[in-house]
Amino acid sequence: MGGQGGWGVKGRPAREWAASARVTLSPQPRRGRGRALDPGRTGRPRLQRRLKHLSPEMSLKNKEQDDQYSPPSRIHLEHEEESHNDFQQFETNDQCRPHARIHLEPQEKPDTNFKQFVIKKLEKSCQCNSTKARNIIFGFLPVLQWLPKYNLKKNILGDVMSGLIVGILLVPQSIAYSLLAGQEPVYGLYTSFFASFIYFLLGTSRHISVGIFGVLCLMIGEVVDRELYKAGYDTAHVTSSLGVVSNESTLLSQPSGKICDKSCYAIIVGSTVTFMAGVYQVAMGFFQVGFVSVYLSDALLSGFVTGASFTVLTSQAKYLLGLSLPRSSGVGSLITTWIHIFRNIHKTNICDLITSLLCLLVLLPTKELNERLKSKLKAPIPTELFVVVAATLASHFGKLNEKYNTSIAGHIPTGFLPPKAPDWNLIPNVAVDAIAISIIGFAITVSLSEMFAKKHGYTVKANQEMYAIGFCNIIPSFFHCFATSAALAKTLVKESTGCQSQLSGVVTALVLLLVLLVIAPLFYSLQKSVLGVITIVNLRGALRKFKDLPEMWRISRMDTVIWFVTMLSSALISTEIGLLVGVCFSLFCVILRTQKPKTSLLGVVEESEIFESMSAYKNLRAKPGIKIFRFVAPLYYINKEYFKSSLYKKTLNPVLVKAAQKKAVKRKIKKETAPLSGIRDEVSVQLSHDPLEFHTIVVDCSAIQFLDTAGIHTLKEVRRDYEAIGIQVLLAQCNPSVRDSLARGEYCKKEEENLLFYSVYEAMTFAEDSQNRKDIYVPNGLSFSSD
C-alpha cells in the first residue's frame, strides 16, 4: 500500500491525503429554548473546513503514521447530551526537541513625509492635459459615455414604454405630493420634470427613477409651515392664490409689508431649503464623505420610512374628510393632528368623504391586482390617472365646489415661471433642516442605485450619484422646485416595464412637459380629497413592513429593535429627531454588542489543527495544562473589564489565588496551630497548597480587530497577574494592527517576542515543549531553560 517516504495510492503522499480531509463539527444542543430544533426542518449546522498545515513540522501525525496509507476521510463529532469535561492528553514523540517556530518578516513601511505627501497629491491633481480634462468631463457627465454607444434597435422600445408609463404615473403623484410639501400643484410638476432631465445627464444608474418622494415632501412641508408661521402668514388655510375661490382668503392672511402672498413665500422657503440640501450633497461628494450613509442601516431606513409614513397619512387625513385645519409641526405633531381632527370631526364635508371612499375602493384593489399580475402584465394599469380624470370630470360637471364647497386644486398655470434665486436671508433658518433632508435623499438614492446595479450586472459610482442628486436639487431650486430623490415604487415600475437606460427619464420629462404646457389647466376642478387618497394608497409599501417583522426578528433581534425605535421616534416625535434617535440608537447597539461579546474556551478537533468553541461544538478535546480563550470583539476601554472577568471566570482568578497564597505564607510564618473555623479559610488554604490544574493560557486574538490604550494595559495586567502565580500567557493569531499596537504599547520586551504566535496550534505546541523542558533534568542536576 505505502512506499518509502510515506507515499500512498497512485504515488500521492499520505500527508496530502490527510490534508484533504474534511471536518464536520456537530453543535451543542440548545438549552432553555422551550422546544428542540427539528433536524428535518432546519438541518444541522455544520462547520466544514479544509485542513491546512502551516509547516510540515506542525503535523499531528508521527513519521511512522505518515508512512501508512491514509485515505481521504471525514471526521464527524457526534452529539452529546451533557457538557464535555473529559480532558485527554496528546502524545508527544520527542519531548526534548523544541517545536519549529514560524517567523514572518514584516514589510518595510515607506518613510512618508506628510508635507511631501500633500505636495505630491496637489501636483498630481493640478496637472492639466487633454486626457485628464476629457476624463473629468466624461466622469461628470456620464451621458457622454453611454449615449454614443446606445443600441437604438435593442433598447429604444423598452425605454419609451417605461418612460411613458412612469410619466403618466408621475402626473397625479406630483400634484398630490405638492400638497404634502405645502406647495401649489404646479410646483410638483416642475420638480419631477427637472429632476428626470438632470439625472439623465449626471446619473450612473440605468434604472432608478428620480423625482418627487413622499418622505422628503413631508420634511419640506414641516419647514415651510414653520417659516410661514414665523413670517406671519395664516397656516390654517393653505389654499391657492391663483384660483378665484381661494384668492380672498389668501389676501386676508397676507401680512402687511409682504411683497408676495403665502403660496409665493412657501415656494421660496421650499426652494431655499432644497438649495441647501443640494449644496450639502455636492459637498459630501466633493469631500468623498459618502461613508456617512453606512450609519443608516437597512433596518434604520426602513423604520424611518415607515414612521414617516404614519405622519404622511395623518397629514392627508384632513383632505379625505374635507376639513380645514392648521398643519401641526414639531414634537408630537402626529398626536396633535389627530386631536384636531377628532375635535372637528363634526365639520366633515360629506361630499369629500364619499369621494375619498369611492377612490379608495377603486385604487386599493387595482393596486393589489397590479402587484399580483405584474409578471403577466406588460405594463401596470395606470389606475391613478383614470381616477384623476374621472374625478375631475365628475367635479367639473357636477359643480361639486359650488354646491358642496369641496376643496379643489384650483388654477394650474401653463408654461414655466421665470427663474428666481433662493432667498439668501432664509439660509440661516433652514440650514439645519437641510442636513437631514440631504442625508436621507442621498442615502436612499445611493442604496437603490447600487441595489439595481447589482441585480442587472453593472456598476455605479456612489460619489457621482451624490453629485447627481445634489445638482438635481441645486439647479431646480432656481426654477421653483423642492427636494427630490430616488423613489422605490416608481423605480420598480420603471424596471418592470422594460427600462434599459436613463433615456426613459427623457421620455418621462417630455410627458410632464406636455402636461405643463397644455393639459395642466384641465385639473382645475380636481378635488384635494382625491389627491390625498392617492398619497395614502402609495404608502402601502412602507406600511407593509410590519409583515416582515417576524422574519426580521428571527434573523436579528437587534435590527428589529432598531426598526421599532426608529419607527416610533419618527412617528411620535418628529421626522428629523426620529432619524437622529435611530442613528444614535444604532451606534449604541454596535457598542452594546462589543461591550459584552461572546467568550469561550477552545478545544481541538482530533487529528487536526482546528480549534473551536467547546460550548458550541461536541467532542472537542482540551489539552491538559493549557487553557485556550477566545474573545470575539475588539479589546478597548468599554469591554476591558468584561474581558478580564470572563477570562478569570473561565480559568481562575489570579488575584484571589495570589491572596490565598500570601495568607497561607503568613499563617505558616506565625505557626498558627489553631483549627480552621471558616469555610473561606479552608478554601484559601486549599488554593495555596493544591497545584494549579494548568500552566499556560493561550488567548486567541483572531477576532480582536484592534486594541486601544486601555486594551493594551489590560493585557499587560492580565499577563502580570498570571505570571505572579506561575502561569504564562501567550497571544496567538494577532493581526498586523494588533501586533503594531502591542509593539507601540511595549507589551513585551524584544527578547520576549516569542510570546506572540501566528496560530493557536503553534502556541499550544510551544507551551507543551516549554513545560516538558522544565520537567527534564540532565545528570549534573541542571535543567533546560524554558527561554
mmCIF file of C-alpha atoms in Angstrom, residues 321-325 341 343-350:
data_model
loop_
_atom_site.group_PDB
_atom_site.id
_atom_site.type_symbol
_atom_site.label_atom_id
_atom_site.label_comp_id
_atom_site.label_asym_id
_atom_site.label_seq_id
_atom_site.Cartn_x
_atom_site.Cartn_y
_atom_site.Cartn_z
ATOM 1 C CA LEU A 321 -62.619 64.463 5.429
ATOM 2 C CA GLY A 322 -62.697 67.882 3.795
ATOM 3 C CA LEU A 323 -61.514 69.638 6.971
ATOM 4 C CA SER A 324 -59.628 72.925 7.025
ATOM 5 C CA LEU A 325 -57.149 72.519 9.887
ATOM 6 C CA ILE A 341 -59.240 66.018 13.576
ATOM 7 C CA ARG A 343 -62.333 67.855 17.674
ATOM 8 C CA ASN A 344 -63.547 68.992 14.249
ATOM 9 C CA ILE A 345 -64.963 65.691 13.017
ATOM 10 C CA HIS A 346 -68.470 67.149 13.043
ATOM 11 C CA LYS A 347 -67.386 69.610 10.315
ATOM 12 C CA THR A 348 -66.630 66.790 7.855
ATOM 13 C CA ASN A 349 -67.564 67.554 4.257
ATOM 14 C CA ILE A 350 -69.802 64.648 3.243
#
